[in-house]
């Protein structure tokens, strides 16, 4: 990582990335507990391409994960690509791209994890897993080209 972090930010970025990778390691063995422990039980929202609406609390995501993912999601490996952590006061945003060929689907996601520091450590208060693609087929294309 080289994002002009201070030494303290470098250490924290490494810690948050490790938390995320530990959750992913479990996730790809069919164990959703890594994410259920990482995600805030008090203040949590979640967007996923497979959910029609935002999930608004930890219990709702726990029910979704236990019903739809636990014991079913397996992958021998995954690509945790280009992680970056951005910092605010007692908050941090981890973004990365995730690629994995799993037992359920071939995953290519842009992932956003918003961490908040609490009395018992760092927890994710918002998580978004969205497909890597320029435009959804249901979104109207812009009338003019937008250069990046």
XYZ file of N, CA, C and O in Angstrom, residues 10 14 23-24 33-35 41 50 52 58-59 64 77 89-90 101-102 104 106 109 128 134 146:
96
model
N -1.186 3.491 8.206
C -0.692 2.265 7.563
C -1.009 1.048 8.427
O -1.480 0.023 7.938
N -3.790 -1.882 7.449
C -3.424 -3.301 7.446
C -4.338 -4.106 8.361
O -4.756 -5.216 8.024
N -12.652 -12.559 7.412
C -14.070 -12.833 7.174
C -14.255 -13.541 5.830
O -15.040 -14.494 5.718
N -13.521 -13.088 4.801
C -13.608 -13.730 3.486
C -13.112 -15.176 3.527
O -13.708 -16.061 2.894
N -19.858 -16.631 9.886
C -19.639 -16.015 11.201
C -18.601 -14.890 11.164
O -18.684 -13.956 11.962
N -17.636 -14.964 10.262
C -16.639 -13.900 10.176
C -17.278 -12.562 9.870
O -16.943 -11.542 10.494
N -18.204 -12.560 8.907
C -18.905 -11.315 8.601
C -19.905 -10.951 9.685
O -20.042 -9.779 10.044
N -23.679 -4.950 15.169
C -24.987 -5.453 15.602
C -25.930 -4.299 15.970
O -27.137 -4.490 16.046
N -27.940 -9.067 -5.103
C -28.938 -10.126 -4.998
C -30.115 -9.767 -4.105
O -31.007 -10.588 -3.917
N -33.242 -7.035 -3.426
C -34.029 -6.000 -4.112
C -33.990 -4.660 -3.378
O -34.097 -3.609 -4.001
N -28.660 -5.706 11.527
C -27.819 -6.893 11.629
C -28.649 -8.174 11.618
O -28.269 -9.147 10.964
N -29.769 -8.197 12.327
C -30.571 -9.421 12.383
C -31.087 -9.801 11.002
O -31.099 -10.967 10.627
N -30.609 -13.453 6.368
C -30.327 -13.626 4.936
C -29.112 -14.524 4.724
O -29.150 -15.471 3.934
N -10.082 -20.367 -3.777
C -9.279 -19.158 -3.673
C -10.122 -17.970 -4.122
O -11.199 -18.138 -4.682
N -12.640 10.663 11.062
C -12.553 10.567 12.525
C -13.353 9.359 13.006
O -14.567 9.301 12.830
N -12.656 8.397 13.596
C -13.251 7.164 14.108
C -14.014 6.387 13.044
O -14.906 5.594 13.361
N -14.455 -17.703 -8.185
C -15.328 -18.677 -8.830
C -15.818 -19.597 -7.722
O -15.078 -20.463 -7.249
N -17.051 -19.385 -7.267
C -17.558 -20.103 -6.100
C -18.496 -21.228 -6.507
O -18.875 -21.353 -7.674
N -21.510 -21.285 -5.858
C -22.826 -20.724 -6.160
C -22.815 -19.849 -7.419
O -23.714 -19.957 -8.239
N -20.050 -17.126 -10.077
C -18.756 -16.515 -10.352
C -18.878 -15.061 -9.912
O -19.711 -14.319 -10.425
N -17.071 -8.420 -7.897
C -17.740 -7.372 -7.135
C -16.829 -6.184 -6.869
O -15.627 -6.341 -6.632
N -21.519 -2.713 0.958
C -22.112 -2.801 -0.370
C -21.298 -3.778 -1.198
O -20.069 -3.680 -1.257
N -19.971 -1.557 -16.158
C -20.129 -0.118 -16.361
C -21.542 0.383 -16.090
O -21.730 1.388 -15.464
N -19.488 10.385 -21.160
C -18.790 10.955 -20.009
C -17.410 10.303 -19.973
O -17.286 9.102 -19.834
